[in-house]
Amino acid sequence: MITLLYFAWVREQIGTDAETLALPAGITTVANLLDWLASQSPGHAAALADRSRIRVAVDQTFARGETPITGAAEIAIFPPVTGG
Amino acid sequence: MITLLYFAWVREQIGTDAETLALPAGITTVANLLDWLASQSPGHAAALADRSRIRVAVDQTFARGETPITGAAEIAIFPPVTGG
Amino acid sequence: MISAHLQAEPFDLAAEQAALVGSHTDLGAVVSFTGLVRADDGLIALTLEHYPAMTLAQMQAIAADAAARWPGVLGRIIHRHGRLLPGAPIVFVLTASPHRADAFAAAEYLMDWLKTKAPFWKREEWADGSTRWVEAKASDDTAKDRWTA
Amino acid sequence: MISAHLQAEPFDLAAEQAALVGSHTDLGAVVSFTGLVRADDGLIALTLEHYPAMTLAQMQAIAADAAARWPGVLGRIIHRHGRLLPGAPIVFVLTASPHRADAFAAAEYLMDWLKTKAPFWKREEWADGSTRWVEAKASDDTAKDRWTA
Protein backbone atom coordinates (compact mmCIF):
# COMPACT_ATOMS: atom_id res chain seq x y z
CA MET A 1 0.00 0.00 0.00
CA ILE A 2 1.17 3.49 -0.79
CA THR A 3 -0.12 6.89 0.32
CA LEU A 4 -0.59 9.55 -2.33
CA LEU A 5 -0.82 13.21 -1.27
CA TYR A 6 -2.12 16.01 -3.48
CA PHE A 7 -1.62 19.74 -3.04
CA ALA A 8 -3.01 23.00 -4.45
CA TRP A 9 -4.92 22.70 -7.74
CA VAL A 10 -3.85 19.07 -8.16
CA ARG A 11 -5.73 18.38 -4.92
CA GLU A 12 -8.72 20.40 -6.09
CA GLN A 13 -8.94 18.73 -9.49
CA ILE A 14 -8.54 15.20 -8.11
CA GLY A 15 -11.04 16.06 -5.38
CA THR A 16 -9.17 14.70 -2.37
CA ASP A 17 -6.00 15.56 -0.47
CA ALA A 18 -4.87 11.94 0.03
CA GLU A 19 -5.59 8.39 -0.95
CA THR A 20 -4.04 5.06 0.03
CA LEU A 21 -4.00 2.30 -2.55
CA ALA A 22 -2.21 -0.73 -3.90
CA LEU A 23 -0.31 -0.18 -7.12
CA PRO A 24 -0.66 -2.75 -9.91
CA ALA A 25 2.43 -4.70 -10.95
CA GLY A 26 4.71 -2.88 -13.37
CA ILE A 27 4.32 0.57 -11.78
CA THR A 28 7.96 1.09 -10.77
CA THR A 29 8.75 4.74 -11.56
CA VAL A 30 7.18 8.16 -11.04
CA ALA A 31 6.35 8.33 -14.77
CA ASN A 32 4.60 4.93 -14.61
CA LEU A 33 2.61 6.13 -11.60
CA LEU A 34 1.44 9.33 -13.27
CA ASP A 35 0.39 7.43 -16.43
CA TRP A 36 -1.58 4.91 -14.41
CA LEU A 37 -3.14 7.53 -12.09
CA ALA A 38 -4.34 9.58 -15.05
CA SER A 39 -6.52 6.63 -16.07
CA GLN A 40 -8.25 6.35 -12.69
CA SER A 41 -10.87 9.12 -13.00
CA PRO A 42 -11.68 12.22 -15.07
CA GLY A 43 -10.39 14.30 -12.14
CA HIS A 44 -7.06 12.48 -12.09
CA ALA A 45 -6.84 12.82 -15.87
CA ALA A 46 -7.50 16.57 -15.75
CA ALA A 47 -5.05 17.19 -12.90
CA LEU A 48 -2.25 15.28 -14.63
CA ALA A 49 -2.96 16.36 -18.22
CA ASP A 50 0.04 18.70 -18.49
CA ARG A 51 3.02 16.91 -17.00
CA SER A 52 5.21 20.03 -17.36
CA ARG A 53 3.10 21.54 -14.58
CA ILE A 54 3.41 18.54 -12.25
CA ARG A 55 6.07 17.98 -9.61
CA VAL A 56 6.50 14.88 -7.45
CA ALA A 57 8.18 14.07 -4.14
CA VAL A 58 8.89 10.46 -3.19
CA ASP A 59 9.12 10.00 0.56
CA GLN A 60 9.51 13.79 0.89
CA THR A 61 12.35 14.09 -1.60
CA PHE A 62 11.85 15.84 -4.94
CA ALA A 63 11.78 13.23 -7.72
CA ARG A 64 11.87 13.00 -11.52
CA GLY A 65 9.99 10.82 -14.00
CA GLU A 66 12.59 8.07 -13.89
CA THR A 67 12.81 8.03 -10.07
CA PRO A 68 11.98 4.50 -8.79
CA ILE A 69 9.04 4.24 -6.42
CA THR A 70 9.30 0.61 -5.38
CA GLY A 71 9.16 0.47 -1.59
CA ALA A 72 8.12 4.13 -1.23
CA ALA A 73 5.59 4.87 1.53
CA GLU A 74 4.40 8.36 0.54
CA ILE A 75 4.30 10.07 -2.83
CA ALA A 76 3.19 13.68 -3.12
CA ILE A 77 1.99 15.21 -6.37
CA PHE A 78 1.69 18.98 -6.72
CA PRO A 79 2.21 22.00 -8.98
CA PRO A 80 5.61 23.72 -9.10
CA VAL A 81 6.13 25.35 -5.71
CA THR A 82 5.63 29.11 -5.65
CA GLY A 83 7.68 29.87 -2.56
CA GLY A 84 6.72 32.35 0.10
CA MET B 1 38.08 86.42 8.80
CA ILE B 2 37.70 82.68 8.37
CA THR B 3 36.64 79.98 10.80
CA LEU B 4 38.75 76.84 11.00
CA LEU B 5 37.27 73.69 12.52
CA TYR B 6 39.30 70.68 13.66
CA PHE B 7 38.06 67.17 14.33
CA ALA B 8 39.33 63.96 15.95
CA TRP B 9 43.13 63.72 16.45
CA VAL B 10 43.67 66.87 14.39
CA ARG B 11 41.64 68.70 17.03
CA GLU B 12 43.54 66.98 19.85
CA GLN B 13 46.98 67.76 18.42
CA ILE B 14 46.17 71.39 17.62
CA GLY B 15 44.55 71.73 21.04
CA THR B 16 41.32 73.48 20.06
CA ASP B 17 38.21 72.58 18.11
CA ALA B 18 37.93 75.93 16.31
CA GLU B 19 39.70 79.19 15.68
CA THR B 20 38.76 82.31 13.75
CA LEU B 21 41.56 84.26 12.11
CA ALA B 22 42.57 86.48 9.23
CA LEU B 23 44.62 84.79 6.52
CA PRO B 24 47.70 86.58 5.19
CA ALA B 25 47.74 87.60 1.54
CA GLY B 26 48.67 84.84 -0.91
CA ILE B 27 46.83 82.04 0.92
CA THR B 28 44.38 81.18 -1.87
CA THR B 29 44.15 77.37 -1.89
CA VAL B 30 43.73 74.54 0.59
CA ALA B 31 47.39 73.57 0.08
CA ASN B 32 48.52 77.15 0.83
CA LEU B 33 46.40 77.13 3.97
CA LEU B 34 47.84 73.87 5.29
CA ASP B 35 51.41 75.02 4.64
CA TRP B 36 50.82 78.30 6.45
CA LEU B 37 48.89 76.70 9.34
CA ALA B 38 51.70 74.19 9.93
CA SER B 39 54.00 77.12 10.76
CA GLN B 40 51.71 78.57 13.40
CA SER B 41 52.54 76.32 16.39
CA PRO B 42 54.19 72.98 17.22
CA GLY B 43 50.67 71.52 17.63
CA HIS B 44 49.63 72.68 14.17
CA ALA B 45 52.88 71.34 12.75
CA ALA B 46 52.38 67.93 14.36
CA ALA B 47 48.74 67.65 13.32
CA LEU B 48 49.52 68.52 9.69
CA ALA B 49 52.85 66.69 9.35
CA ASP B 50 51.50 63.88 7.18
CA ARG B 51 49.26 65.46 4.54
CA SER B 52 48.18 62.00 3.26
CA ARG B 53 46.25 61.64 6.52
CA ILE B 54 44.55 65.04 6.29
CA ARG B 55 41.20 65.78 4.67
CA VAL B 56 39.61 69.20 4.22
CA ALA B 57 36.11 70.53 3.65
CA VAL B 58 35.58 74.09 2.40
CA ASP B 59 32.20 75.44 3.39
CA GLN B 60 31.09 71.87 4.14
CA THR B 61 32.13 70.42 0.80
CA PHE B 62 35.06 68.00 0.53
CA ALA B 63 38.02 69.77 -1.06
CA ARG B 64 41.47 68.98 -2.53
CA GLY B 65 44.82 70.73 -2.26
CA GLU B 66 44.14 72.91 -5.28
CA THR B 67 40.64 73.92 -4.18
CA PRO B 68 40.42 77.74 -3.90
CA ILE B 69 39.49 79.11 -0.50
CA THR B 70 39.08 82.80 -1.32
CA GLY B 71 35.75 83.93 0.11
CA ALA B 72 35.21 80.75 2.12
CA ALA B 73 33.61 81.20 5.56
CA GLU B 74 34.38 77.83 7.19
CA ILE B 75 37.15 75.36 6.55
CA ALA B 76 37.24 72.06 8.40
CA ILE B 77 40.39 69.97 8.74
CA PHE B 78 40.17 66.37 9.87
CA PRO B 79 41.48 62.80 9.40
CA PRO B 80 39.95 60.55 6.75
CA VAL B 81 36.41 59.77 7.90
CA THR B 82 35.93 56.31 9.34
CA GLY B 83 32.21 56.02 8.77
CA GLY B 84 29.75 54.51 11.21
CA MET C 1 23.48 28.12 13.57
CA ILE C 2 20.45 29.19 11.57
CA SER C 3 17.10 27.91 12.80
CA ALA C 4 13.92 27.43 10.78
CA HIS C 5 10.34 27.90 11.92
CA LEU C 6 7.00 27.23 10.22
CA GLN C 7 3.94 28.71 11.90
CA ALA C 8 0.50 30.21 11.40
CA GLU C 9 1.12 32.99 13.94
CA PRO C 10 2.75 36.34 13.18
CA PHE C 11 6.28 37.05 14.38
CA ASP C 12 7.74 39.90 16.41
CA LEU C 13 10.66 41.55 14.66
CA ALA C 14 12.20 43.23 17.71
CA ALA C 15 11.82 40.13 19.91
CA GLU C 16 13.36 37.90 17.24
CA GLN C 17 16.31 40.25 16.86
CA ALA C 18 16.85 40.54 20.60
CA ALA C 19 16.70 36.76 20.96
CA LEU C 20 19.16 36.15 18.13
CA VAL C 21 21.72 38.68 19.25
CA GLY C 22 21.25 37.69 22.89
CA SER C 23 24.51 37.95 24.78
CA HIS C 24 26.71 37.60 21.69
CA THR C 25 29.08 40.56 21.72
CA ASP C 26 31.02 39.78 18.54
CA LEU C 27 28.12 40.64 16.22
CA GLY C 28 28.44 43.95 14.41
CA ALA C 29 25.79 43.48 11.72
CA VAL C 30 22.18 42.35 11.86
CA VAL C 31 20.07 42.13 8.69
CA SER C 32 16.35 41.44 8.64
CA PHE C 33 14.02 40.81 5.76
CA THR C 34 10.28 40.95 6.24
CA GLY C 35 8.05 39.87 3.38
CA LEU C 36 4.55 41.36 3.38
CA VAL C 37 1.46 40.33 1.46
CA ARG C 38 1.19 43.02 -1.20
CA ALA C 39 -2.28 44.46 -1.71
CA ASP C 40 -2.29 44.08 -5.47
CA ASP C 41 -5.38 45.73 -6.85
CA GLY C 42 -8.42 43.83 -5.64
CA LEU C 43 -6.57 41.15 -3.69
CA ILE C 44 -8.62 40.07 -0.67
CA ALA C 45 -6.44 37.35 0.82
CA LEU C 46 -3.61 34.94 0.14
CA THR C 47 -3.68 31.37 1.43
CA LEU C 48 -0.44 29.42 1.76
CA GLU C 49 -0.75 25.67 1.54
CA HIS C 50 2.25 23.57 2.57
CA TYR C 51 3.33 19.94 2.81
CA PRO C 52 3.61 19.42 6.55
CA ALA C 53 6.17 16.62 6.52
CA MET C 54 8.38 18.20 3.90
CA THR C 55 8.19 21.99 4.10
CA LEU C 56 9.86 22.45 7.48
CA ALA C 57 12.51 19.81 6.66
CA GLN C 58 13.36 21.68 3.46
CA MET C 59 13.56 24.97 5.37
CA GLN C 60 15.88 23.37 7.90
CA ALA C 61 18.04 22.02 5.08
CA ILE C 62 18.49 25.43 3.43
CA ALA C 63 19.20 26.95 6.84
CA ALA C 64 21.95 24.38 7.42
CA ASP C 65 23.28 24.98 3.90
CA ALA C 66 23.50 28.74 4.49
CA ALA C 67 25.14 28.22 7.88
CA ALA C 68 27.81 26.09 6.19
CA ARG C 69 28.41 28.68 3.44
CA TRP C 70 28.72 31.54 5.96
CA PRO C 71 30.12 29.92 9.12
CA GLY C 72 30.16 33.16 11.12
CA VAL C 73 26.49 33.86 10.53
CA LEU C 74 23.75 33.30 13.09
CA GLY C 75 20.18 33.47 11.91
CA ARG C 76 16.61 32.36 11.83
CA ILE C 77 14.00 32.00 9.13
CA ILE C 78 10.28 32.01 9.76
CA HIS C 79 7.55 31.24 7.26
CA ARG C 80 3.85 31.52 7.91
CA HIS C 81 1.12 29.34 6.42
CA GLY C 82 -2.65 29.65 6.24
CA ARG C 83 -4.82 32.56 5.13
CA LEU C 84 -3.16 36.00 5.25
CA LEU C 85 -4.56 39.44 4.50
CA PRO C 86 -2.85 42.20 2.50
CA GLY C 87 -0.17 43.92 4.56
CA ALA C 88 0.38 40.88 6.76
CA PRO C 89 3.93 39.65 7.34
CA ILE C 90 4.42 36.31 5.61
CA VAL C 91 8.13 35.49 5.67
CA PHE C 92 11.05 36.62 7.81
CA VAL C 93 14.80 36.17 7.58
CA LEU C 94 17.19 37.42 10.24
CA THR C 95 20.97 37.12 10.02
CA ALA C 96 23.77 38.41 12.22
CA SER C 97 27.52 38.32 11.80
CA PRO C 98 30.65 40.21 12.79
CA HIS C 99 30.67 42.13 9.47
CA ARG C 100 27.90 43.28 7.17
CA ALA C 101 28.81 41.52 3.90
CA ASP C 102 28.14 38.03 5.26
CA ALA C 103 24.90 39.04 6.96
CA PHE C 104 23.56 40.59 3.74
CA ALA C 105 24.74 37.71 1.53
CA ALA C 106 23.23 35.01 3.75
CA ALA C 107 19.92 36.89 4.05
CA GLU C 108 19.64 37.30 0.27
CA TYR C 109 20.57 33.66 -0.30
CA LEU C 110 17.93 32.44 2.13
CA MET C 111 15.28 34.76 0.67
CA ASP C 112 16.03 33.66 -2.91
CA TRP C 113 15.39 30.09 -1.82
CA LEU C 114 12.32 30.86 0.28
CA LYS C 115 10.71 32.85 -2.53
CA THR C 116 11.31 30.22 -5.20
CA LYS C 117 12.00 26.77 -3.80
CA ALA C 118 10.16 26.57 -0.50
CA PRO C 119 7.34 24.02 -0.81
CA PHE C 120 4.38 26.38 -0.59
CA TRP C 121 1.48 26.96 -2.93
CA LYS C 122 -0.35 30.26 -2.86
CA ARG C 123 -4.00 30.80 -3.65
CA GLU C 124 -5.23 34.34 -4.22
CA GLU C 125 -8.76 35.51 -3.46
CA TRP C 126 -9.96 38.48 -5.48
CA ALA C 127 -12.61 41.11 -4.88
CA ASP C 128 -14.72 39.73 -7.75
CA GLY C 129 -15.04 36.41 -5.91
CA SER C 130 -12.57 34.53 -8.10
CA THR C 131 -9.63 32.55 -6.80
CA ARG C 132 -6.38 31.77 -8.57
CA TRP C 133 -3.37 29.59 -7.80
CA VAL C 134 -0.17 31.57 -8.19
CA GLU C 135 2.17 30.20 -10.88
CA ALA C 136 5.89 29.76 -10.22
CA LYS C 137 7.85 32.72 -11.57
CA ALA C 138 10.73 32.31 -14.01
CA SER C 139 12.34 35.52 -12.73
CA ASP C 140 12.62 34.10 -9.24
CA ASP C 141 14.27 30.97 -10.63
CA THR C 142 16.89 33.19 -12.22
CA ALA C 143 17.68 34.94 -8.94
CA LYS C 144 18.19 31.57 -7.25
CA ASP C 145 20.44 30.37 -10.09
CA ARG C 146 23.00 33.03 -9.23
CA TRP C 147 23.97 30.86 -6.29
CA THR C 148 24.17 27.47 -7.99
CA ALA C 149 26.05 28.48 -11.15
CA MET D 1 11.65 59.12 -0.28
CA ILE D 2 14.49 58.11 2.03
CA SER D 3 14.93 60.22 5.16
CA ALA D 4 18.10 60.69 7.18
CA HIS D 5 18.42 61.18 10.92
CA LEU D 6 21.38 61.94 13.16
CA GLN D 7 20.85 61.51 16.88
CA ALA D 8 22.41 60.57 20.21
CA GLU D 9 19.40 58.48 21.25
CA PRO D 10 18.88 54.81 20.39
CA PHE D 11 16.26 53.82 17.81
CA ASP D 12 13.36 51.38 17.96
CA LEU D 13 13.49 48.85 15.13
CA ALA D 14 9.85 47.79 15.26
CA ALA D 15 8.55 51.35 15.56
CA GLU D 16 10.72 52.52 12.66
CA GLN D 17 9.48 49.68 10.47
CA ALA D 18 5.83 50.27 11.38
CA ALA D 19 6.23 53.99 10.66
CA LEU D 20 7.90 53.42 7.31
CA VAL D 21 5.44 50.85 6.04
CA GLY D 22 2.53 52.81 7.48
CA SER D 23 -0.52 52.50 5.27
CA HIS D 24 1.44 51.65 2.13
CA THR D 25 -0.04 48.44 0.77
CA ASP D 26 2.17 48.01 -2.29
CA LEU D 27 5.27 47.10 -0.28
CA GLY D 28 6.21 43.43 -0.34
CA ALA D 29 9.76 43.64 0.99
CA VAL D 30 11.27 45.38 4.00
CA VAL D 31 15.00 45.13 4.73
CA SER D 32 16.64 46.42 7.87
CA PHE D 33 20.27 46.67 8.81
CA THR D 34 21.32 47.31 12.38
CA GLY D 35 24.96 47.98 13.11
CA LEU D 36 26.10 47.18 16.66
CA VAL D 37 29.25 48.21 18.49
CA ARG D 38 31.27 45.00 18.51
CA ALA D 39 32.87 44.11 21.83
CA ASP D 40 36.33 43.51 20.43
CA ASP D 41 38.55 42.12 23.16
CA GLY D 42 39.00 44.77 25.80
CA LEU D 43 36.95 47.50 24.14
CA ILE D 44 35.23 49.65 26.77
CA ALA D 45 33.47 52.24 24.61
CA LEU D 46 33.38 53.88 21.20
CA THR D 47 32.86 57.62 20.80
CA LEU D 48 31.61 58.98 17.47
CA GLU D 49 32.58 62.54 16.70
CA HIS D 50 30.81 64.28 13.82
CA TYR D 51 30.78 67.60 11.98
CA PRO D 52 27.38 69.01 12.89
CA ALA D 53 26.87 71.23 9.85
CA MET D 54 28.08 68.64 7.35
CA THR D 55 27.33 65.14 8.59
CA LEU D 56 23.55 65.29 8.38
CA ALA D 57 23.68 67.11 5.04
CA GLN D 58 25.89 64.36 3.64
CA MET D 59 23.54 61.70 4.98
CA GLN D 60 20.61 63.47 3.36
CA ALA D 61 22.52 63.65 0.08
CA ILE D 62 23.24 59.91 -0.01
CA ALA D 63 19.61 59.21 0.92
CA ALA D 64 18.45 61.32 -2.02
CA ASP D 65 20.98 59.62 -4.28
CA ALA D 66 19.72 56.16 -3.29
CA ALA D 67 16.11 57.25 -3.73
CA ALA D 68 16.94 58.38 -7.28
CA ARG D 69 18.72 55.10 -8.10
CA TRP D 70 15.85 52.98 -6.78
CA PRO D 71 12.72 55.09 -7.34
CA GLY D 72 10.34 52.52 -5.85
CA VAL D 73 12.21 52.34 -2.56
CA LEU D 74 11.10 54.02 0.66
CA GLY D 75 13.54 54.17 3.50
CA ARG D 76 15.24 55.82 6.38
CA ILE D 77 18.77 55.92 7.70
CA ILE D 78 19.69 56.72 11.29
CA HIS D 79 23.16 57.28 12.68
CA ARG D 80 24.00 57.84 16.31
CA HIS D 81 26.79 59.98 17.67
CA GLY D 82 28.40 60.30 21.09
CA ARG D 83 29.76 57.63 23.40
CA LEU D 84 28.42 54.11 22.86
CA LEU D 85 29.06 50.89 24.75
CA PRO D 86 29.71 47.46 23.21
CA GLY D 87 26.49 45.89 21.99
CA ALA D 88 24.80 49.25 21.47
CA PRO D 89 23.08 49.94 18.15
CA ILE D 90 25.01 52.58 16.24
CA VAL D 91 23.62 52.72 12.69
CA PHE D 92 20.35 51.70 11.10
CA VAL D 93 19.13 51.42 7.53
CA LEU D 94 15.57 50.51 6.64
CA THR D 95 14.31 50.07 3.07
CA ALA D 96 10.98 48.94 1.67
CA SER D 97 9.88 48.27 -1.89
CA PRO D 98 7.41 46.17 -3.86
CA HIS D 99 10.07 43.49 -4.54
CA ARG D 100 13.05 42.29 -2.56
CA ALA D 101 15.92 42.94 -4.97
CA ASP D 102 15.57 46.73 -4.80
CA ALA D 103 15.16 46.77 -1.03
CA PHE D 104 18.33 44.69 -0.54
CA ALA D 105 20.35 46.66 -3.11
CA ALA D 106 19.41 50.06 -1.69
CA ALA D 107 20.14 48.93 1.88
CA GLU D 108 23.59 47.61 0.92
CA TYR D 109 24.36 50.76 -1.07
CA LEU D 110 23.43 52.99 1.85
CA MET D 111 25.40 50.88 4.32
CA ASP D 112 28.51 50.87 2.12
CA TRP D 113 28.40 54.65 2.14
CA LEU D 114 27.60 54.99 5.84
CA LYS D 115 30.45 52.65 6.84
CA THR D 116 33.06 54.35 4.67
CA LYS D 117 32.11 57.88 3.64
CA ALA D 118 29.90 59.26 6.40
CA PRO D 119 31.74 62.09 8.18
CA PHE D 120 32.33 60.43 11.52
CA TRP D 121 35.48 59.78 13.46
CA LYS D 122 35.59 56.98 16.01
CA ARG D 123 37.66 56.90 19.15
CA GLU D 124 38.07 53.61 20.98
CA GLU D 125 38.59 53.31 24.73
CA TRP D 126 40.37 50.17 25.86
CA ALA D 127 40.44 48.28 29.15
CA ASP D 128 44.11 49.21 29.69
CA GLY D 129 43.16 52.91 29.77
CA SER D 130 44.45 53.71 26.30
CA THR D 131 42.42 55.40 23.57
CA ARG D 132 42.87 55.11 19.82
CA TRP D 133 41.36 56.88 16.84
CA VAL D 134 40.10 54.32 14.31
CA GLU D 135 41.81 54.53 10.92
CA ALA D 136 39.81 54.46 7.68
CA LYS D 137 39.74 50.95 6.21
CA ALA D 138 40.86 50.22 2.65
CA SER D 139 38.53 47.20 2.48
CA ASP D 140 35.51 49.39 3.09
CA ASP D 141 36.61 51.71 0.29
CA THR D 142 36.64 48.73 -2.02
CA ALA D 143 33.07 47.76 -1.13
CA LYS D 144 31.93 51.30 -1.87
CA ASP D 145 33.77 51.31 -5.19
CA ARG D 146 31.52 48.56 -6.51
CA TRP D 147 28.85 51.23 -6.87
CA THR D 148 30.84 53.94 -8.58
CA ALA D 149 32.68 51.77 -11.14
XYZ file of C-alpha atoms in Angstrom, chain A residues 5-9 11-12 53 57 59-62 74-76 78-84, chain C residues 49-54 58 79 90 114-123 133-136:
46
model
C -0.817 13.209 -1.272
C -2.120 16.006 -3.480
C -1.616 19.744 -3.038
C -3.013 22.996 -4.445
C -4.916 22.699 -7.739
C -5.735 18.378 -4.922
C -8.724 20.405 -6.092
C 3.101 21.540 -14.582
C 8.181 14.069 -4.145
C 9.116 10.000 0.561
C 9.508 13.787 0.890
C 12.349 14.094 -1.598
C 11.848 15.837 -4.942
C 4.402 8.363 0.536
C 4.303 10.066 -2.831
C 3.190 13.683 -3.117
C 1.689 18.981 -6.723
C 2.207 21.997 -8.976
C 5.613 23.721 -9.097
C 6.132 25.354 -5.712
C 5.629 29.106 -5.650
C 7.681 29.867 -2.563
C 6.721 32.348 0.104
C -0.748 25.668 1.537
C 2.245 23.575 2.569
C 3.329 19.937 2.811
C 3.607 19.424 6.549
C 6.168 16.618 6.523
C 8.383 18.205 3.900
C 13.356 21.684 3.464
C 7.548 31.235 7.256
C 4.416 36.306 5.614
C 12.317 30.861 0.277
C 10.709 32.855 -2.534
C 11.307 30.222 -5.204
C 12.003 26.770 -3.799
C 10.161 26.571 -0.496
C 7.342 24.021 -0.806
C 4.381 26.384 -0.591
C 1.481 26.962 -2.931
C -0.351 30.260 -2.862
C -4.003 30.803 -3.650
C -3.368 29.591 -7.800
C -0.168 31.574 -8.194
C 2.167 30.199 -10.875
C 5.893 29.761 -10.220
